PDB file of C-alpha atoms in Angstrom:
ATOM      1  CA  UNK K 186      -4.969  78.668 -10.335  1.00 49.00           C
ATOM      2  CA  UNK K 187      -6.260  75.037 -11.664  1.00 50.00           C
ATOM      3  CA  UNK K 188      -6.483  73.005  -8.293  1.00 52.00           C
ATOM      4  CA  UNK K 189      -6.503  75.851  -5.628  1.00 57.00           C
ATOM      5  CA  UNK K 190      -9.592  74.659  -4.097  1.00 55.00           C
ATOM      6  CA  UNK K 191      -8.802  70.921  -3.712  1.00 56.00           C
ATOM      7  CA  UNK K 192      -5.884  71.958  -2.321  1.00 60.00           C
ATOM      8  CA  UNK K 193      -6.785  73.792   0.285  1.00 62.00           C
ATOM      9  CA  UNK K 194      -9.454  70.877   1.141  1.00 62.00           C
ATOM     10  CA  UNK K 195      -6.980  68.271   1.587  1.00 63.00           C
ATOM     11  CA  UNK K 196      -4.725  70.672   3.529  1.00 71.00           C
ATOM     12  CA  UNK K 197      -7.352  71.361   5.826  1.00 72.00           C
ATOM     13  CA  UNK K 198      -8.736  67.554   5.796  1.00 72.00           C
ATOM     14  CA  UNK K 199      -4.992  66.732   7.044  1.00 83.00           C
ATOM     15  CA  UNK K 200      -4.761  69.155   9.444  1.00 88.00           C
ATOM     16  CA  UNK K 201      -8.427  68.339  10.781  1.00 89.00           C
ATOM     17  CA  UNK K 202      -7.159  64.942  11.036  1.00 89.00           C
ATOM     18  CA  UNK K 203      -3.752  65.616  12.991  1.00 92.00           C
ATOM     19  CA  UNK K 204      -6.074  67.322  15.021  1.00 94.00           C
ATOM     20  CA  UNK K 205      -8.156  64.775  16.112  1.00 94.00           C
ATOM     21  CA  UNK K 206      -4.856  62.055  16.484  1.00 95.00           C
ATOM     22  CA  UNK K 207      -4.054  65.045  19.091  1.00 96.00           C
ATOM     23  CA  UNK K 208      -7.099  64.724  20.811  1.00 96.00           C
ATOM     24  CA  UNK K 209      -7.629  61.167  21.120  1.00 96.00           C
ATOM     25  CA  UNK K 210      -4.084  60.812  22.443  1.00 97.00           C
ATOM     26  CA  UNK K 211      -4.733  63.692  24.882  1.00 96.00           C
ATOM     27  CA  UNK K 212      -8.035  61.777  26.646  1.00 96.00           C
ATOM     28  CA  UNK K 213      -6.009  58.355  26.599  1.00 96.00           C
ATOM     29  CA  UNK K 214      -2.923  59.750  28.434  1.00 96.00           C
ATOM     30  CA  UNK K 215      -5.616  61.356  30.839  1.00 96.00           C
ATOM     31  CA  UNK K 216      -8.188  58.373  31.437  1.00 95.00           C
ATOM     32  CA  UNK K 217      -5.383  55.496  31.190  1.00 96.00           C
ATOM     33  CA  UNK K 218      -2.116  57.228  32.461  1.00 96.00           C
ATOM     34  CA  UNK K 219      -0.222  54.597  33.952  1.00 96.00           C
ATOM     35  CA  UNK K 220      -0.423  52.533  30.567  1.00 96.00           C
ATOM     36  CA  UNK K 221       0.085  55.558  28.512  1.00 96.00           C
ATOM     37  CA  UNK K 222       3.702  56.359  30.279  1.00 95.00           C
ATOM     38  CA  UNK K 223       4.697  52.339  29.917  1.00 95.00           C
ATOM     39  CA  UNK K 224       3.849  52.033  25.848  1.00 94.00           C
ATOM     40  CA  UNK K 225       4.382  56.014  24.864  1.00 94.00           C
ATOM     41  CA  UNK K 226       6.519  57.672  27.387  1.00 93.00           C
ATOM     42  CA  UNK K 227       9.364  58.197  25.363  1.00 93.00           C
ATOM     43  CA  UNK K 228       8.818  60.773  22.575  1.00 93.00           C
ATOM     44  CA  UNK K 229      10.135  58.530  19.227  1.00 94.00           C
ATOM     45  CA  UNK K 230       7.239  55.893  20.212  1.00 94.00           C
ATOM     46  CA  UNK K 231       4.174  58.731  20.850  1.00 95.00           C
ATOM     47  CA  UNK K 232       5.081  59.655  17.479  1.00 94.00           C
ATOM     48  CA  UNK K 233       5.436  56.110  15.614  1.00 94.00           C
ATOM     49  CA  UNK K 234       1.724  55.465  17.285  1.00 94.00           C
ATOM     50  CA  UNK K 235       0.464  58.729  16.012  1.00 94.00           C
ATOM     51  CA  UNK K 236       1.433  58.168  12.685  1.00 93.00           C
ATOM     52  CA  UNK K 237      -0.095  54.690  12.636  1.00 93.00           C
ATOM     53  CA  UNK K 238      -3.608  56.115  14.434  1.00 94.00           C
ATOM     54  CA  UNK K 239      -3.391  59.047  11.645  1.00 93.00           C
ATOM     55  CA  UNK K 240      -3.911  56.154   8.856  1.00 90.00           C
ATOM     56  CA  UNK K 241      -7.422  55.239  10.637  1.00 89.00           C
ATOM     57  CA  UNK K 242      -8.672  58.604  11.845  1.00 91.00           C
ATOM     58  CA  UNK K 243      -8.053  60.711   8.673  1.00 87.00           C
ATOM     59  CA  UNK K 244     -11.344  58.498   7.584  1.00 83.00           C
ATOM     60  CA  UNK K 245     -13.145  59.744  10.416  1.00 86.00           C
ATOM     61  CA  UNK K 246     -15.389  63.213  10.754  1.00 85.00           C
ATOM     62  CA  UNK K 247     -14.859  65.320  14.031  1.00 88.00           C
ATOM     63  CA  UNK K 248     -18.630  63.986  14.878  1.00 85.00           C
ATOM     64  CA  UNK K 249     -17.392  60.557  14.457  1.00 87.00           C
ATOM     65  CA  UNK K 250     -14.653  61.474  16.689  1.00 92.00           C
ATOM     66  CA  UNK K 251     -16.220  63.364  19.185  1.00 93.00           C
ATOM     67  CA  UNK K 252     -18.378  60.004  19.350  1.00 90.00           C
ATOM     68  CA  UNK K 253     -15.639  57.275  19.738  1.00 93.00           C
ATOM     69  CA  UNK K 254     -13.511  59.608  22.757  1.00 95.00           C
ATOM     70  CA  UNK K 255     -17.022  60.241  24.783  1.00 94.00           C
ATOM     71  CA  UNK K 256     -17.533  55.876  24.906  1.00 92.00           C
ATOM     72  CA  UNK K 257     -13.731  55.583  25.026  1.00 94.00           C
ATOM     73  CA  UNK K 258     -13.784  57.523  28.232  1.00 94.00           C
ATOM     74  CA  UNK K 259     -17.570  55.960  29.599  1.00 93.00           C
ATOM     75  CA  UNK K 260     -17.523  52.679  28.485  1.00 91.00           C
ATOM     76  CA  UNK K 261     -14.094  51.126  28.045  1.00 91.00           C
ATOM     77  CA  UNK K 262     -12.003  49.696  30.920  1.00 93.00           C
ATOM     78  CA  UNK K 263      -8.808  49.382  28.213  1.00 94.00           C
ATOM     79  CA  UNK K 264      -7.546  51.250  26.383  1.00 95.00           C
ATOM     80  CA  UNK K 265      -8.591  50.533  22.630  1.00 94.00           C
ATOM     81  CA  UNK K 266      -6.612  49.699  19.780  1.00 93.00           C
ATOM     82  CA  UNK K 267      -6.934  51.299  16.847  1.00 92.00           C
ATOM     83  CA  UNK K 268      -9.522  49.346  15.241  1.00 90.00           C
ATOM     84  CA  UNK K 269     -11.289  49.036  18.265  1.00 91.00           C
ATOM     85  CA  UNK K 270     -11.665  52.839  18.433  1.00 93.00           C
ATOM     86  CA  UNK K 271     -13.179  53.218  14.754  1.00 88.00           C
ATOM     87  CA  UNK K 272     -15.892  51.090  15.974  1.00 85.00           C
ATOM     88  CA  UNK K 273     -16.535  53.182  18.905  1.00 88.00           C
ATOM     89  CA  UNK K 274     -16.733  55.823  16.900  1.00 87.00           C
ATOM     90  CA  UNK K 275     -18.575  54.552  13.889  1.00 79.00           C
ATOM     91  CA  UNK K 276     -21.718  52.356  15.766  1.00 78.00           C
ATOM     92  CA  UNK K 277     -24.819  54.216  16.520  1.00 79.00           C
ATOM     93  CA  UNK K 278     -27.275  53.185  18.952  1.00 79.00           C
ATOM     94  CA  UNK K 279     -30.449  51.842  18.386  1.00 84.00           C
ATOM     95  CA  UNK K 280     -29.784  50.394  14.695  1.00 87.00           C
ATOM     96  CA  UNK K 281     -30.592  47.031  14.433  1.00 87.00           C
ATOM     97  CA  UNK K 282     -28.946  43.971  13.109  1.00 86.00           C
ATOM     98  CA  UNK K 283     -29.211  42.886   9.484  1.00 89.00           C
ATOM     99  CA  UNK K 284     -31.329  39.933  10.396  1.00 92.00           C
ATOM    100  CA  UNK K 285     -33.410  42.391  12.925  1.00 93.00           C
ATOM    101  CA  UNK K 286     -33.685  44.801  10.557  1.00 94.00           C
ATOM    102  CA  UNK K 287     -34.828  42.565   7.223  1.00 96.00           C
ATOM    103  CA  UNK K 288     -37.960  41.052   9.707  1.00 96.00           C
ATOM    104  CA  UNK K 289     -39.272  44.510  10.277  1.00 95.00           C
ATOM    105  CA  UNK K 290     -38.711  45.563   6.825  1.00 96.00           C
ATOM    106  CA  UNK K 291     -41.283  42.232   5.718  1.00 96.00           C
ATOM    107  CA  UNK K 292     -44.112  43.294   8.504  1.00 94.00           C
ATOM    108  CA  UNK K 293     -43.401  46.970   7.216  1.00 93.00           C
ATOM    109  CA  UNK K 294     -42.574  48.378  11.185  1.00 92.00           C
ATOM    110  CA  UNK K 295     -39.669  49.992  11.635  1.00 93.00           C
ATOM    111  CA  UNK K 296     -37.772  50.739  14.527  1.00 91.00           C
ATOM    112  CA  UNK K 297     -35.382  52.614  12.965  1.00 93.00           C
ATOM    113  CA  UNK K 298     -35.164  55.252  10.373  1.00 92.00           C
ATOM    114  CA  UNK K 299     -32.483  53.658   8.575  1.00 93.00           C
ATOM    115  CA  UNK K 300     -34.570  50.570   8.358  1.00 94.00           C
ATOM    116  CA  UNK K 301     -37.698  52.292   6.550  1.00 93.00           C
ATOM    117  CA  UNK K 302     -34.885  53.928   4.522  1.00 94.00           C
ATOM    118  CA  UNK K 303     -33.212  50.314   3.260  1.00 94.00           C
ATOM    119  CA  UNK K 304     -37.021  49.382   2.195  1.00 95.00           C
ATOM    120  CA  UNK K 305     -37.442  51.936  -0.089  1.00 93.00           C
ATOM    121  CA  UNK K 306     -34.929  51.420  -1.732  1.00 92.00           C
ATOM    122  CA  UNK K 307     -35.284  48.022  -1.920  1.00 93.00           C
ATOM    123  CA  UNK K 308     -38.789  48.164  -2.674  1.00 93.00           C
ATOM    124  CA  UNK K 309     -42.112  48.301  -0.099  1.00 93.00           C
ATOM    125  CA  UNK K 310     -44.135  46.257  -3.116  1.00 92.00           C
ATOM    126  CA  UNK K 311     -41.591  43.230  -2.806  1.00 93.00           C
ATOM    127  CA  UNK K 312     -41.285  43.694   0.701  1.00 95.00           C
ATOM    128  CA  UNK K 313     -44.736  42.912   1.535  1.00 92.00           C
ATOM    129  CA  UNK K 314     -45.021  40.268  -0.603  1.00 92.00           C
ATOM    130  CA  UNK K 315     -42.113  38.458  -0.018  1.00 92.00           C
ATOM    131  CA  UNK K 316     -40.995  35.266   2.650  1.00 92.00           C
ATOM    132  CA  UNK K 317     -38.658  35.521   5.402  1.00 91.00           C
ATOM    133  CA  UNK K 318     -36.315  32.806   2.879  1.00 92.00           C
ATOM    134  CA  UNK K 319     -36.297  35.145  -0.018  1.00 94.00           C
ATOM    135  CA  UNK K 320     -32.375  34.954  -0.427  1.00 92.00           C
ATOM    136  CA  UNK K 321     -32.530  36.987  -3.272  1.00 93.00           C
ATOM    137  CA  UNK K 322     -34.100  40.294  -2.102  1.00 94.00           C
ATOM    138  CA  UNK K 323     -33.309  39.739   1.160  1.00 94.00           C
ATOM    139  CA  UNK K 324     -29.373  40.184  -0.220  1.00 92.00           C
ATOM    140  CA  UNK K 325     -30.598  43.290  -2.186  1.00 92.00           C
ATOM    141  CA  UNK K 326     -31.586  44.294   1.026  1.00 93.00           C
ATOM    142  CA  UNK K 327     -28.598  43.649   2.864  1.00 90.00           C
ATOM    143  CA  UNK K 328     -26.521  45.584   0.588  1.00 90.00           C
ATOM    144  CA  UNK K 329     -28.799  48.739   0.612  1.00 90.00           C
ATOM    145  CA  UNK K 330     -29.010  48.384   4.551  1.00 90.00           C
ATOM    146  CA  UNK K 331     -25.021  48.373   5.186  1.00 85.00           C
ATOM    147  CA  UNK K 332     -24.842  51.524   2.409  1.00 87.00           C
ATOM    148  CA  UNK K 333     -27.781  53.601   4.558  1.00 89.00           C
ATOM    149  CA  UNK K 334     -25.889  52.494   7.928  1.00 86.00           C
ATOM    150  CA  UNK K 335     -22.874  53.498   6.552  1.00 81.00           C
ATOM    151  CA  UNK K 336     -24.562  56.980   5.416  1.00 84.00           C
ATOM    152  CA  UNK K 337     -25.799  57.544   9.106  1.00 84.00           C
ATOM    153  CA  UNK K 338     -21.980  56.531  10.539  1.00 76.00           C
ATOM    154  CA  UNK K 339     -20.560  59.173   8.601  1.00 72.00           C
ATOM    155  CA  UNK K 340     -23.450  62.261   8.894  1.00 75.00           C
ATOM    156  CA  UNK K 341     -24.885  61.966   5.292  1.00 80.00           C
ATOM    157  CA  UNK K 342     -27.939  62.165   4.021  1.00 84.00           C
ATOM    158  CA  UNK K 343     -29.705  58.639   4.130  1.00 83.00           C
ATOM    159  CA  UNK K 344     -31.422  58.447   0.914  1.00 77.00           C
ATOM    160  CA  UNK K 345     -30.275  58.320  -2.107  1.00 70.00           C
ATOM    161  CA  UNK K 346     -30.160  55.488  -5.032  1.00 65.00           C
ATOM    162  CA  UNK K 347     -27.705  52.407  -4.362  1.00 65.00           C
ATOM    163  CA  UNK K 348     -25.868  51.094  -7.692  1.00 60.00           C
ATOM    164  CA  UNK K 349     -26.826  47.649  -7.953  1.00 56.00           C
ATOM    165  CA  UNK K 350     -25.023  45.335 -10.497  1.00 47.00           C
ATOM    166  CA  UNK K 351     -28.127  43.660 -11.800  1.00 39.00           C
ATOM    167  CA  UNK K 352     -31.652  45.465 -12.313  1.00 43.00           C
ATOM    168  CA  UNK K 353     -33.733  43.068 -10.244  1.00 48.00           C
ATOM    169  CA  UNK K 354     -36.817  44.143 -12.404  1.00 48.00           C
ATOM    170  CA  UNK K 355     -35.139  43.967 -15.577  1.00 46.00           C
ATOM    171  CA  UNK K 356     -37.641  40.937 -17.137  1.00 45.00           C
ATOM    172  CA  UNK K 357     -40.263  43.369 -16.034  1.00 49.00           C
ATOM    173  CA  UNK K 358     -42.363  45.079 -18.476  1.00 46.00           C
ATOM    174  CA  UNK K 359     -43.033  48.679 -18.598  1.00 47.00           C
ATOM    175  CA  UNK K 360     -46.799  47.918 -17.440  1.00 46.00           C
ATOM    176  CA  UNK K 361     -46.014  45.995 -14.731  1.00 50.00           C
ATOM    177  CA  UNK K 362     -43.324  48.316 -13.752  1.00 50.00           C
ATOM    178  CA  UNK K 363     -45.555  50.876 -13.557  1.00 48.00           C
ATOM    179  CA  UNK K 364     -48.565  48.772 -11.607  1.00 50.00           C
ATOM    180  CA  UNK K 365     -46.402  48.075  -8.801  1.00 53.00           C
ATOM    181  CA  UNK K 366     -44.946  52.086  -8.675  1.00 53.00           C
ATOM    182  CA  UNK K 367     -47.951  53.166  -8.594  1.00 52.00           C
ATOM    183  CA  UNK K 368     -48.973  50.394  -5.798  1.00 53.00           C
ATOM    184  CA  UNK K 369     -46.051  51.277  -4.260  1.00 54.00           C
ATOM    185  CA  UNK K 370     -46.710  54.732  -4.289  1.00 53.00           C
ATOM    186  CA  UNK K 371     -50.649  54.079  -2.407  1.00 54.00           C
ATOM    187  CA  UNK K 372     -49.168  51.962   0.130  1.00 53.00           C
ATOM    188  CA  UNK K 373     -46.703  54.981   1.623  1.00 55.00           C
ATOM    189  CA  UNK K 374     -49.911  57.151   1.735  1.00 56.00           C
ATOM    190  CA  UNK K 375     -51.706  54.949   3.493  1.00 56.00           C
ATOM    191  CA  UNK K 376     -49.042  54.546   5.776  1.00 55.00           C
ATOM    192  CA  UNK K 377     -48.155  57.939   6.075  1.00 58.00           C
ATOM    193  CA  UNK K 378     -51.611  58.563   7.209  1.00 57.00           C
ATOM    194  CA  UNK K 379     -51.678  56.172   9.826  1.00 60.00           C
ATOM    195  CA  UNK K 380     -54.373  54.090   8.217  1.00 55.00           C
ATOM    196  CA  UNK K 381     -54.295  50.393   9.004  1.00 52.00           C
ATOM    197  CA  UNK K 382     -53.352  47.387   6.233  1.00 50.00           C
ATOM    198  CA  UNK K 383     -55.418  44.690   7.882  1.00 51.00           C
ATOM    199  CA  UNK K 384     -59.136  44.644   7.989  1.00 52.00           C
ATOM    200  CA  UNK K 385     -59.668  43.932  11.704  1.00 55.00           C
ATOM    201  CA  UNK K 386     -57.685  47.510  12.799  1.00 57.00           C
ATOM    202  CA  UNK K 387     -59.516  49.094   9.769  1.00 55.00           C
ATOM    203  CA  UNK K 388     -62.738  47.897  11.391  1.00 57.00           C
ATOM    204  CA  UNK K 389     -61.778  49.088  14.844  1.00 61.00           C
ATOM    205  CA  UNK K 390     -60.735  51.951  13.857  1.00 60.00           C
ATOM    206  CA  UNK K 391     -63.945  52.876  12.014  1.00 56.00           C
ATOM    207  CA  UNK K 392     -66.364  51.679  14.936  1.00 59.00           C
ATOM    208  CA  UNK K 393     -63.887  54.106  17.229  1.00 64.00           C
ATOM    209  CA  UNK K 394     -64.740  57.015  15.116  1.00 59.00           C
ATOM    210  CA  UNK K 395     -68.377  56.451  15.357  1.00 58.00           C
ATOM    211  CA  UNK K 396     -67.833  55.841  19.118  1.00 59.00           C
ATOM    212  CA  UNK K 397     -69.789  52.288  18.467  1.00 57.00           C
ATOM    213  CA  UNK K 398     -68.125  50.444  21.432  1.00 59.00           C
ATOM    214  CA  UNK K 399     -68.376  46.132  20.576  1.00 56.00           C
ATOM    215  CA  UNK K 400     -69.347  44.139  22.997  1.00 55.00           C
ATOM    216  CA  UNK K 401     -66.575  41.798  24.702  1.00 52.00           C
ATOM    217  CA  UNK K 402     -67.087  38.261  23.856  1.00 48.00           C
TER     218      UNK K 402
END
């Protein structure tokens, strides 16, 4: 029958959900039991709460959840409202701030995957070329930086095209288009291959090879 399958999804997406309302309410009664008997001891307000916690974690993946319950229980001496929870369970370690994260993308060295990832899409030919008050691509980075976070928060794949309401290269012509992709293209070789952009490490790094030690000045 016509609908079968997205049927069964949502049932199961519901039911995953309930699930997971079940478990977070399970480690706050444990870890915070003296303020779980005063706001949810009686039965009709465990199950008004639920119902407003099932609105915010039917967004949420059981990784996501899994996430937010192991800092709940480590990290917070509170117990967390609901909001406070999603961002426990959507922030990941170790990604950097917007600001953070556009500086690396101009030297090209990133500490983070979904950094290099933001770059690409916003392109490393730009990038390289551009200066730290370039409004303009540094908001066509921000927006393909909060859609690749948001891709790691929820478990999917981090590349991928971002829509973009205005082609940035739209005055471009085909030639030059094809210049800079092909530019663009070199520079991730060379970078794959570890080979250096400046001509001072280039030197080095030759001499090195041919074990030619210079003398300190």
């Amino acid at each position: 029958m016509t609908g079968e399958p997205e049927a069964e999804t949502v049932v199961h997406l519901e039911a995953e959900a309930r699930s997971n309302v079940q478990r977070v309410f399970a480690t706050l009664k444990t870890s915070f039991p003296a303020w779980y008997e005063k706001h949810y001891g009686e039965a009709h307000a465990e199950k008004l709460a639920k119902r407003v916690w099932m609105t915010g974690v039917r967004l949420l993946n059981n990784a996501q959840v899994d996430r937010g319950l192991r800092r709940m229980v480590l990290t917070a001496d509170f117990p967390p409202s609901l909001k406070e929870f999603i961002r426990l369970c959507c922030h990941i370690d170790g990604v950097p701030g917007v600001q953070a994260a556009w500086h690396q993308a101009l030297r090209g060295t990133y500490g983070h995957e979904v950094v290099r990832v933001a770059a690409i899409l916003t392109g490393l030919y730009e990038l390289r070329r551009a200066s730290d008050d370039n409004r303009m691509l540094f908001d066509r980075f921000e927006l393909n930086y909060v859609v690749v976070t948001r891709r790691l928060e929820s478990g999917e794949p981090l590349d991928g095209s971002v829509p973009h309401a205005i082609k940035h290269d739209s005055q471009k012509t085909g030639l030059e288009r094809s210049l800079e992709c092909a530019e663009e293209q070199l520079y991730q070789r060379i970078v794959e291959q570890g080979i250096p952009l400046d001509g001072s490490s280039a030197r080095q790094q030759l001499l090195s090879r041919m074990r030619i030690r210079r003398p300190e000045a």
